[in-house]
PDB file of C-alpha atoms in Angstrom:
ATOM      1  CA  MET A   1      95.561 140.470 120.038  1.00 49.00           C
ATOM      2  CA  THR A   2      97.229 139.499 116.724  1.00 56.00           C
ATOM      3  CA  GLY A   3      95.637 136.339 116.079  1.00 57.00           C
ATOM      4  CA  ASN A   4      98.829 134.108 116.201  1.00 57.00           C
ATOM      5  CA  THR A   5      97.631 131.774 118.650  1.00 50.00           C
ATOM      6  CA  PRO A   6      97.033 128.566 117.180  1.00 50.00           C
ATOM      7  CA  LYS A   7      93.770 126.803 116.724  1.00 54.00           C
ATOM      8  CA  THR A   8      93.783 123.440 118.357  1.00 54.00           C
ATOM      9  CA  LYS A   9      92.419 121.184 115.853  1.00 58.00           C
ATOM     10  CA  GLN A  10      89.132 119.161 116.330  1.00 64.00           C
ATOM     11  CA  THR A  11      89.469 115.425 115.782  1.00 67.00           C
ATOM     12  CA  ARG A  12      86.653 114.201 113.438  1.00 74.00           C
ATOM     13  CA  GLY A  13      85.432 110.546 114.184  1.00 81.00           C
ATOM     14  CA  GLU A  14      88.194 107.741 115.877  1.00 92.00           C
ATOM     15  CA  PRO A  15      91.723 108.662 115.790  1.00 95.00           C
ATOM     16  CA  TYR A  16      94.506 106.546 114.490  1.00 95.00           C
ATOM     17  CA  GLY A  17      97.436 105.367 116.319  1.00 96.00           C
ATOM     18  CA  LEU A  18     100.713 106.416 114.707  1.00 96.00           C
ATOM     19  CA  GLU A  19     101.856 102.952 114.033  1.00 97.00           C
ATOM     20  CA  GLU A  20      98.198 101.820 112.806  1.00 96.00           C
ATOM     21  CA  PHE A  21      98.533 104.580 110.503  1.00 96.00           C
ATOM     22  CA  ARG A  22     101.735 104.166 109.441  1.00 96.00           C
ATOM     23  CA  GLN A  23     101.248 100.453 108.628  1.00 96.00           C
ATOM     24  CA  LEU A  24      97.854 100.543 107.058  1.00 96.00           C
ATOM     25  CA  TYR A  25      99.117 103.238 104.395  1.00 96.00           C
ATOM     26  CA  GLY A  26     102.843 101.506 104.280  1.00 95.00           C
ATOM     27  CA  LEU A  27     104.407 104.643 105.130  1.00 96.00           C
ATOM     28  CA  SER A  28     107.837 105.399 107.174  1.00 97.00           C
ATOM     29  CA  THR A  29     107.618 106.930 110.869  1.00 96.00           C
ATOM     30  CA  ASP A  30     108.964 110.301 109.451  1.00 97.00           C
ATOM     31  CA  GLU A  31     106.182 110.652 106.819  1.00 96.00           C
ATOM     32  CA  ALA A  32     103.310 109.465 109.211  1.00 96.00           C
ATOM     33  CA  ARG A  33     104.780 111.637 111.957  1.00 96.00           C
ATOM     34  CA  ASP A  34     104.359 114.481 109.542  1.00 97.00           C
ATOM     35  CA  LEU A  35     101.001 113.627 108.295  1.00 96.00           C
ATOM     36  CA  PHE A  36      99.662 113.553 111.979  1.00 95.00           C
ATOM     37  CA  LYS A  37     101.555 116.964 112.806  1.00 95.00           C
ATOM     38  CA  ARG A  38      99.798 118.481 109.869  1.00 95.00           C
ATOM     39  CA  PHE A  39      96.606 116.728 109.971  1.00 94.00           C
ATOM     40  CA  GLY A  40      95.840 115.607 113.171  1.00 94.00           C
ATOM     41  CA  PRO A  41      95.145 111.833 114.056  1.00 95.00           C
ATOM     42  CA  SER A  42      91.375 111.936 112.636  1.00 95.00           C
ATOM     43  CA  LYS A  43      90.894 108.722 110.809  1.00 95.00           C
ATOM     44  CA  ILE A  44      88.428 110.541 108.609  1.00 94.00           C
ATOM     45  CA  GLU A  45      90.685 113.179 107.602  1.00 94.00           C
ATOM     46  CA  LEU A  46      93.644 111.168 107.101  1.00 96.00           C
ATOM     47  CA  ASP A  47      91.899 108.034 104.685  1.00 95.00           C
ATOM     48  CA  LEU A  48      90.418 111.144 102.799  1.00 95.00           C
ATOM     49  CA  LEU A  49      93.732 112.552 102.151  1.00 95.00           C
ATOM     50  CA  MET A  50      95.314 109.267 101.265  1.00 96.00           C
ATOM     51  CA  ARG A  51      92.640 108.407  99.210  1.00 95.00           C
ATOM     52  CA  ALA A  52      93.631 112.120  97.285  1.00 95.00           C
ATOM     53  CA  LYS A  53      97.279 110.894  97.233  1.00 93.00           C
ATOM     54  CA  GLY A  54      96.129 107.711  95.463  1.00 94.00           C
ATOM     55  CA  ARG A  55      97.312 105.435  97.979  1.00 91.00           C
ATOM     56  CA  GLU A  56      94.768 102.371  99.301  1.00 88.00           C
ATOM     57  CA  ALA A  57      94.928 100.862 102.834  1.00 88.00           C
ATOM     58  CA  ALA A  58      96.478  97.898 102.866  1.00 86.00           C
ATOM     59  CA  ASN A  59      93.780  95.550 104.743  1.00 72.00           C
TER      60      ASN A  59
END
């Protein structure tokens, strides 16, 4: 095998719903969908990513 099989990403912690994540960070639907595709729905991963981007969650 050539190792081209995509790896399944394991979700760490609770997952976000797409709309919940989008609204929490004031993202467009396309931007939120892209981040979900690239990083998965993990609250831990996405919150870390958004902090690194300098974005705070709207509470």
